[in-house]
Amino acid sequence: DGGITQSPKYLFRKEGQNVTLSCEQNLNHDAMYWYRQDPGQGLRLIYYSQIVNDFQKGDIAEGYSVSREKKESFPLTVTSAQKNPTAFYLCASSTTGWNIEKLFFGSGTQLSVL
Amino acid sequence: AQSVTQLGSHVSVSEGALVLLRCNYSSSVPPYLFWYVQYPNQGLQLLLKYTSAATLVKGINGFEAEFKKSETSFHLTKPSAHMSDAAEYFCAAGGSNYKLTFGKGTLLTVNP
């Protein structure tokens, strides 16, 4: 079955540490997105990528970095510059960068600070 | 800039009662509008979407929503709540670009 796989499901970060969240899709989608979810805050866009080797900042990109070396993969690195990283992170994909009508979500990664 | 307001962060209903979750958007141009459902520690699933076709949109699990341009609203309803409907619901809006703007969510509790 096609879908989006996020790993790990739970992740812990120590002070000053960078951590990377994995997102893989086998839907052959061009566009991929990272959202951050905080309780009572809804979802906020961190980064998005419409095509391989290209990505753009969303609303809250500071303290995060991404890469898009392969169509099926869009890893998110939470750097030590992100002072409040504890949140639920959701990866999503769609057929094209403009096709928000069909947005598929992964099951998320909960990141916590030790 | 697009904004989405969900009235009520928590709604509690009895099983079998009407479910009404409210969503208002701000935009000078009718956007695409969506309702998503999220179960604990899961991603979001699309319930239904409005894309400028019929104003009354039917979705999965018996949910429907009506687009009212004059009220800039897109409220979600279900005639009879089921225990399995307990979840968090998000309204979202998007224009002719990549970006979806989400509301802050409404947690639905269904009491037996």
mmCIF file of C-alpha atoms in Angstrom:
data_model
loop_
_atom_site.group_PDB
_atom_site.id
_atom_site.type_symbol
_atom_site.label_atom_id
_atom_site.label_comp_id
_atom_site.label_asym_id
_atom_site.label_seq_id
_atom_site.Cartn_x
_atom_site.Cartn_y
_atom_site.Cartn_z
ATOM 1 C CA ASP A 1 0.000 0.000 0.000
ATOM 2 C CA GLY A 2 1.169 3.498 -0.773
ATOM 3 C CA GLY A 3 1.640 5.995 1.970
ATOM 4 C CA ILE A 4 3.885 8.230 4.013
ATOM 5 C CA THR A 5 6.151 6.793 6.670
ATOM 6 C CA GLN A 6 7.538 8.940 9.438
ATOM 7 C CA SER A 7 10.172 7.687 11.833
ATOM 8 C CA PRO A 8 10.797 7.475 14.630
ATOM 9 C CA LYS A 9 7.410 7.785 16.303
ATOM 10 C CA TYR A 10 9.024 9.221 19.433
ATOM 11 C CA LEU A 11 12.317 11.118 19.595
ATOM 12 C CA PHE A 12 14.202 12.744 22.423
ATOM 13 C CA ARG A 13 16.706 15.541 22.042
ATOM 14 C CA LYS A 14 19.396 16.645 24.430
ATOM 15 C CA GLU A 15 20.432 20.254 24.822
ATOM 16 C CA GLY A 16 22.624 21.441 21.956
ATOM 17 C CA GLN A 17 21.919 18.390 19.851
ATOM 18 C CA ASN A 18 20.694 18.235 16.279
ATOM 19 C CA VAL A 19 18.138 15.550 15.502
ATOM 20 C CA THR A 20 16.727 14.397 12.183
ATOM 21 C CA LEU A 21 13.176 13.271 11.532
ATOM 22 C CA SER A 22 12.612 10.945 8.632
ATOM 23 C CA CYS A 23 9.794 11.179 6.085
ATOM 24 C CA GLU A 24 9.485 8.747 3.192
ATOM 25 C CA GLN A 25 6.638 8.453 0.690
ATOM 26 C CA ASN A 26 5.951 5.885 -2.006
ATOM 27 C CA LEU A 27 3.047 7.757 -3.564
ATOM 28 C CA ASN A 28 5.200 9.241 -6.333
ATOM 29 C CA HIS A 29 4.233 12.703 -5.116
ATOM 30 C CA ASP A 30 6.242 15.705 -6.248
ATOM 31 C CA ALA A 31 5.501 17.959 -3.285
ATOM 32 C CA MET A 32 6.341 17.333 0.358
ATOM 33 C CA TYR A 33 5.743 19.411 3.467
ATOM 34 C CA TRP A 34 6.698 19.588 7.124
ATOM 35 C CA TYR A 35 4.274 20.915 9.710
ATOM 36 C CA ARG A 36 4.701 21.503 13.411
ATOM 37 C CA GLN A 37 1.757 20.912 15.743
ATOM 38 C CA ASP A 38 1.565 22.350 19.237
ATOM 39 C CA PRO A 39 -1.411 21.740 21.544
ATOM 40 C CA GLY A 40 -4.130 24.291 20.888
ATOM 41 C CA GLN A 41 -2.155 25.873 18.058
ATOM 42 C CA GLY A 42 -3.128 23.959 14.973
ATOM 43 C CA LEU A 43 -0.527 23.156 12.346
ATOM 44 C CA ARG A 44 2.165 25.540 11.163
ATOM 45 C CA LEU A 45 4.225 25.088 8.016
ATOM 46 C CA ILE A 46 7.978 24.713 8.517
ATOM 47 C CA TYR A 47 9.301 23.902 5.038
ATOM 48 C CA TYR A 48 7.943 22.609 1.776
ATOM 49 C CA SER A 49 9.414 21.221 -1.409
ATOM 50 C CA GLN A 50 7.758 21.126 -4.788
ATOM 51 C CA ILE A 51 10.484 19.225 -6.590
ATOM 52 C CA VAL A 52 13.709 17.375 -5.958
ATOM 53 C CA ASN A 53 16.662 19.575 -4.974
ATOM 54 C CA ASP A 54 14.407 22.538 -4.251
ATOM 55 C CA PHE A 55 12.640 23.665 -1.083
ATOM 56 C CA GLN A 56 11.224 26.829 0.444
ATOM 57 C CA LYS A 57 10.759 28.165 3.946
ATOM 58 C CA GLY A 58 7.331 28.135 5.466
ATOM 59 C CA ASP A 59 6.075 30.268 8.332
ATOM 60 C CA ILE A 60 8.362 28.971 11.086
ATOM 61 C CA ALA A 61 11.575 27.782 9.406
ATOM 62 C CA GLU A 62 14.024 29.233 11.933
ATOM 63 C CA GLY A 63 15.951 26.505 13.734
ATOM 64 C CA TYR A 64 15.100 23.867 11.148
ATOM 65 C CA SER A 65 16.731 22.573 7.978
ATOM 66 C CA VAL A 66 15.653 20.170 5.247
ATOM 67 C CA SER A 67 16.989 18.438 2.177
ATOM 68 C CA ARG A 68 15.296 16.921 -0.865
ATOM 69 C CA GLU A 69 17.851 14.752 -2.619
ATOM 70 C CA LYS A 70 15.333 12.120 -3.618
ATOM 71 C CA LYS A 71 11.703 12.427 -4.653
ATOM 72 C CA GLU A 72 10.542 10.014 -1.997
ATOM 73 C CA SER A 73 12.446 11.481 0.950
ATOM 74 C CA PHE A 74 12.240 14.804 2.798
ATOM 75 C CA PRO A 75 14.116 14.659 6.128
ATOM 76 C CA LEU A 76 13.784 17.456 8.667
ATOM 77 C CA THR A 77 16.652 18.396 10.965
ATOM 78 C CA VAL A 78 15.819 20.186 14.188
ATOM 79 C CA THR A 79 18.961 22.113 15.028
ATOM 80 C CA SER A 80 20.223 23.352 18.364
ATOM 81 C CA ALA A 81 19.094 26.817 17.271
ATOM 82 C CA GLN A 82 15.485 25.727 17.754
ATOM 83 C CA LYS A 83 15.008 26.627 21.407
ATOM 84 C CA ASN A 84 11.553 25.149 21.818
ATOM 85 C CA PRO A 85 11.522 21.966 19.751
ATOM 86 C CA THR A 86 9.028 19.957 21.771
ATOM 87 C CA ALA A 87 6.101 19.367 19.429
ATOM 88 C CA PHE A 88 4.391 16.859 17.190
ATOM 89 C CA TYR A 89 5.828 16.953 13.685
ATOM 90 C CA LEU A 90 3.791 15.959 10.662
ATOM 91 C CA CYS A 91 5.042 15.276 7.169
ATOM 92 C CA ALA A 92 2.691 15.505 4.212
ATOM 93 C CA SER A 93 2.818 15.104 0.468
ATOM 94 C CA SER A 94 0.732 15.955 -2.569
ATOM 95 C CA THR A 95 0.833 15.290 -6.280
ATOM 96 C CA THR A 96 2.112 18.749 -7.180
ATOM 97 C CA GLY A 97 3.145 21.816 -5.274
ATOM 98 C CA TRP A 98 -0.110 23.500 -6.127
ATOM 99 C CA ASN A 99 -2.409 20.598 -5.456
ATOM 100 C CA ILE A 100 -3.398 21.173 -1.872
ATOM 101 C CA GLU A 101 -6.658 19.428 -2.625
ATOM 102 C CA LYS A 102 -4.989 16.098 -2.061
ATOM 103 C CA LEU A 103 -2.680 16.319 0.891
ATOM 104 C CA PHE A 104 -1.660 13.052 2.514
ATOM 105 C CA PHE A 105 -0.240 13.039 6.035
ATOM 106 C CA GLY A 106 2.121 10.704 7.819
ATOM 107 C CA SER A 107 1.396 9.519 11.344
ATOM 108 C CA GLY A 108 3.775 11.980 12.968
ATOM 109 C CA THR A 109 6.837 12.132 15.208
ATOM 110 C CA GLN A 110 6.634 13.378 18.792
ATOM 111 C CA LEU A 111 9.839 15.215 19.674
ATOM 112 C CA SER A 112 10.635 15.928 23.292
ATOM 113 C CA VAL A 113 13.567 17.591 25.015
ATOM 114 C CA LEU A 114 15.432 15.713 27.731
ATOM 115 C CA ALA B 1 -3.317 36.867 4.707
ATOM 116 C CA GLN B 2 -5.607 33.918 5.101
ATOM 117 C CA SER B 3 -6.786 33.080 8.609
ATOM 118 C CA VAL B 4 -9.040 30.360 9.960
ATOM 119 C CA THR B 5 -10.974 30.584 13.214
ATOM 120 C CA GLN B 6 -12.520 27.593 14.907
ATOM 121 C CA LEU B 7 -14.996 28.618 17.577
ATOM 122 C CA GLY B 8 -14.677 26.422 20.622
ATOM 123 C CA SER B 9 -11.528 24.510 21.395
ATOM 124 C CA HIS B 10 -13.604 21.758 23.012
ATOM 125 C CA VAL B 11 -17.101 20.534 22.149
ATOM 126 C CA SER B 12 -18.872 17.861 24.127
ATOM 127 C CA VAL B 13 -21.982 16.040 22.885
ATOM 128 C CA SER B 14 -23.969 13.004 23.875
ATOM 129 C CA GLU B 15 -24.001 9.932 21.693
ATOM 130 C CA GLY B 16 -26.775 10.321 19.116
ATOM 131 C CA ALA B 17 -26.840 14.115 19.382
ATOM 132 C CA LEU B 18 -26.097 16.602 16.638
ATOM 133 C CA VAL B 19 -22.467 17.532 16.115
ATOM 134 C CA LEU B 20 -21.733 21.123 15.073
ATOM 135 C CA LEU B 21 -18.155 22.339 14.769
ATOM 136 C CA ARG B 22 -17.733 25.926 13.666
ATOM 137 C CA CYS B 23 -15.197 27.350 11.242
ATOM 138 C CA ASN B 24 -14.854 30.849 9.820
ATOM 139 C CA TYR B 25 -12.258 31.951 7.327
ATOM 140 C CA SER B 26 -11.060 35.331 6.194
ATOM 141 C CA SER B 27 -10.423 35.909 2.554
ATOM 142 C CA SER B 28 -11.549 38.223 -0.183
ATOM 143 C CA VAL B 29 -11.537 35.297 -2.590
ATOM 144 C CA PRO B 30 -13.416 32.077 -1.832
ATOM 145 C CA PRO B 31 -10.711 29.623 -1.009
ATOM 146 C CA TYR B 32 -10.439 25.914 -0.932
ATOM 147 C CA LEU B 33 -11.786 24.744 2.421
ATOM 148 C CA PHE B 34 -11.138 21.500 4.228
ATOM 149 C CA TRP B 35 -12.016 19.608 7.347
ATOM 150 C CA TYR B 36 -9.513 17.124 8.736
ATOM 151 C CA VAL B 37 -9.826 14.705 11.638
ATOM 152 C CA GLN B 38 -6.974 13.628 13.888
ATOM 153 C CA TYR B 39 -7.049 10.706 16.286
ATOM 154 C CA PRO B 40 -4.520 10.655 19.165
ATOM 155 C CA ASN B 41 -0.918 10.381 18.027
ATOM 156 C CA GLN B 42 -1.959 10.049 14.416
ATOM 157 C CA GLY B 43 -1.711 12.137 11.282
ATOM 158 C CA LEU B 44 -4.605 14.006 9.749
ATOM 159 C CA GLN B 45 -7.272 12.404 7.603
ATOM 160 C CA LEU B 46 -9.305 14.398 5.138
ATOM 161 C CA LEU B 47 -13.013 14.412 6.020
ATOM 162 C CA LEU B 48 -14.247 16.633 3.216
ATOM 163 C CA LYS B 49 -13.327 19.563 1.038
ATOM 164 C CA TYR B 50 -14.974 22.479 -0.718
ATOM 165 C CA THR B 51 -13.492 23.509 -4.048
ATOM 166 C CA SER B 52 -16.119 25.881 -5.492
ATOM 167 C CA ALA B 53 -18.518 23.200 -6.667
ATOM 168 C CA ALA B 54 -21.612 22.440 -4.552
ATOM 169 C CA THR B 55 -21.892 24.519 -1.403
ATOM 170 C CA LEU B 56 -23.069 21.538 0.635
ATOM 171 C CA VAL B 57 -20.252 19.061 0.807
ATOM 172 C CA LYS B 58 -20.621 15.511 2.004
ATOM 173 C CA GLY B 59 -17.673 13.719 3.485
ATOM 174 C CA ILE B 60 -16.787 10.449 5.087
ATOM 175 C CA ASN B 61 -18.330 8.969 8.236
ATOM 176 C CA GLY B 62 -21.597 10.879 7.790
ATOM 177 C CA PHE B 63 -20.099 14.353 8.118
ATOM 178 C CA GLU B 64 -21.036 17.258 5.921
ATOM 179 C CA ALA B 65 -20.247 20.957 5.741
ATOM 180 C CA GLU B 66 -21.905 23.932 4.135
ATOM 181 C CA PHE B 67 -20.002 26.765 2.538
ATOM 182 C CA LYS B 68 -21.696 30.112 3.221
ATOM 183 C CA LYS B 69 -19.935 32.924 1.451
ATOM 184 C CA SER B 70 -22.018 35.660 3.083
ATOM 185 C CA GLU B 71 -20.967 34.405 6.505
ATOM 186 C CA THR B 72 -17.442 33.281 5.470
ATOM 187 C CA SER B 73 -18.245 30.062 7.264
ATOM 188 C CA PHE B 74 -17.718 26.366 6.664
ATOM 189 C CA HIS B 75 -19.261 24.636 9.660
ATOM 190 C CA LEU B 76 -19.037 20.860 10.042
ATOM 191 C CA THR B 77 -22.094 18.851 11.067
ATOM 192 C CA LYS B 78 -23.166 15.305 11.696
ATOM 193 C CA PRO B 79 -26.772 14.465 12.594
ATOM 194 C CA SER B 80 -25.988 11.785 15.137
ATOM 195 C CA ALA B 81 -22.719 11.494 17.039
ATOM 196 C CA HIS B 82 -21.043 8.154 17.534
ATOM 197 C CA MET B 83 -18.460 7.284 20.143
ATOM 198 C CA SER B 84 -15.924 6.716 17.366
ATOM 199 C CA ASP B 85 -16.269 10.381 16.321
ATOM 200 C CA ALA B 86 -14.311 11.487 19.373
ATOM 201 C CA ALA B 87 -11.187 13.139 17.967
ATOM 202 C CA GLU B 88 -9.714 16.520 17.160
ATOM 203 C CA TYR B 89 -11.035 18.313 14.106
ATOM 204 C CA PHE B 90 -9.200 20.911 12.068
ATOM 205 C CA CYS B 91 -10.580 23.352 9.564
ATOM 206 C CA ALA B 92 -8.148 24.558 6.910
ATOM 207 C CA ALA B 93 -8.193 27.019 4.049
ATOM 208 C CA GLY B 94 -6.003 27.440 1.013
ATOM 209 C CA GLY B 95 -5.843 29.651 -2.019
ATOM 210 C CA SER B 96 -4.437 29.044 -5.466
ATOM 211 C CA ASN B 97 -1.027 28.181 -4.108
ATOM 212 C CA TYR B 98 0.632 25.542 -2.059
ATOM 213 C CA LYS B 99 -0.223 26.813 1.367
ATOM 214 C CA LEU B 100 -2.868 25.550 3.772
ATOM 215 C CA THR B 101 -3.753 27.644 6.790
ATOM 216 C CA PHE B 102 -5.109 25.605 9.698
ATOM 217 C CA GLY B 103 -7.400 26.568 12.520
ATOM 218 C CA LYS B 104 -6.367 25.726 16.059
ATOM 219 C CA GLY B 105 -8.555 22.679 16.228
ATOM 220 C CA THR B 106 -11.658 21.574 18.123
ATOM 221 C CA LEU B 107 -11.567 18.559 20.382
ATOM 222 C CA LEU B 108 -14.820 16.619 20.153
ATOM 223 C CA THR B 109 -15.837 14.512 23.122
ATOM 224 C CA VAL B 110 -18.759 12.095 22.795
ATOM 225 C CA ASN B 111 -20.442 11.043 26.018
ATOM 226 C CA PRO B 112 -22.323 7.734 26.318
#
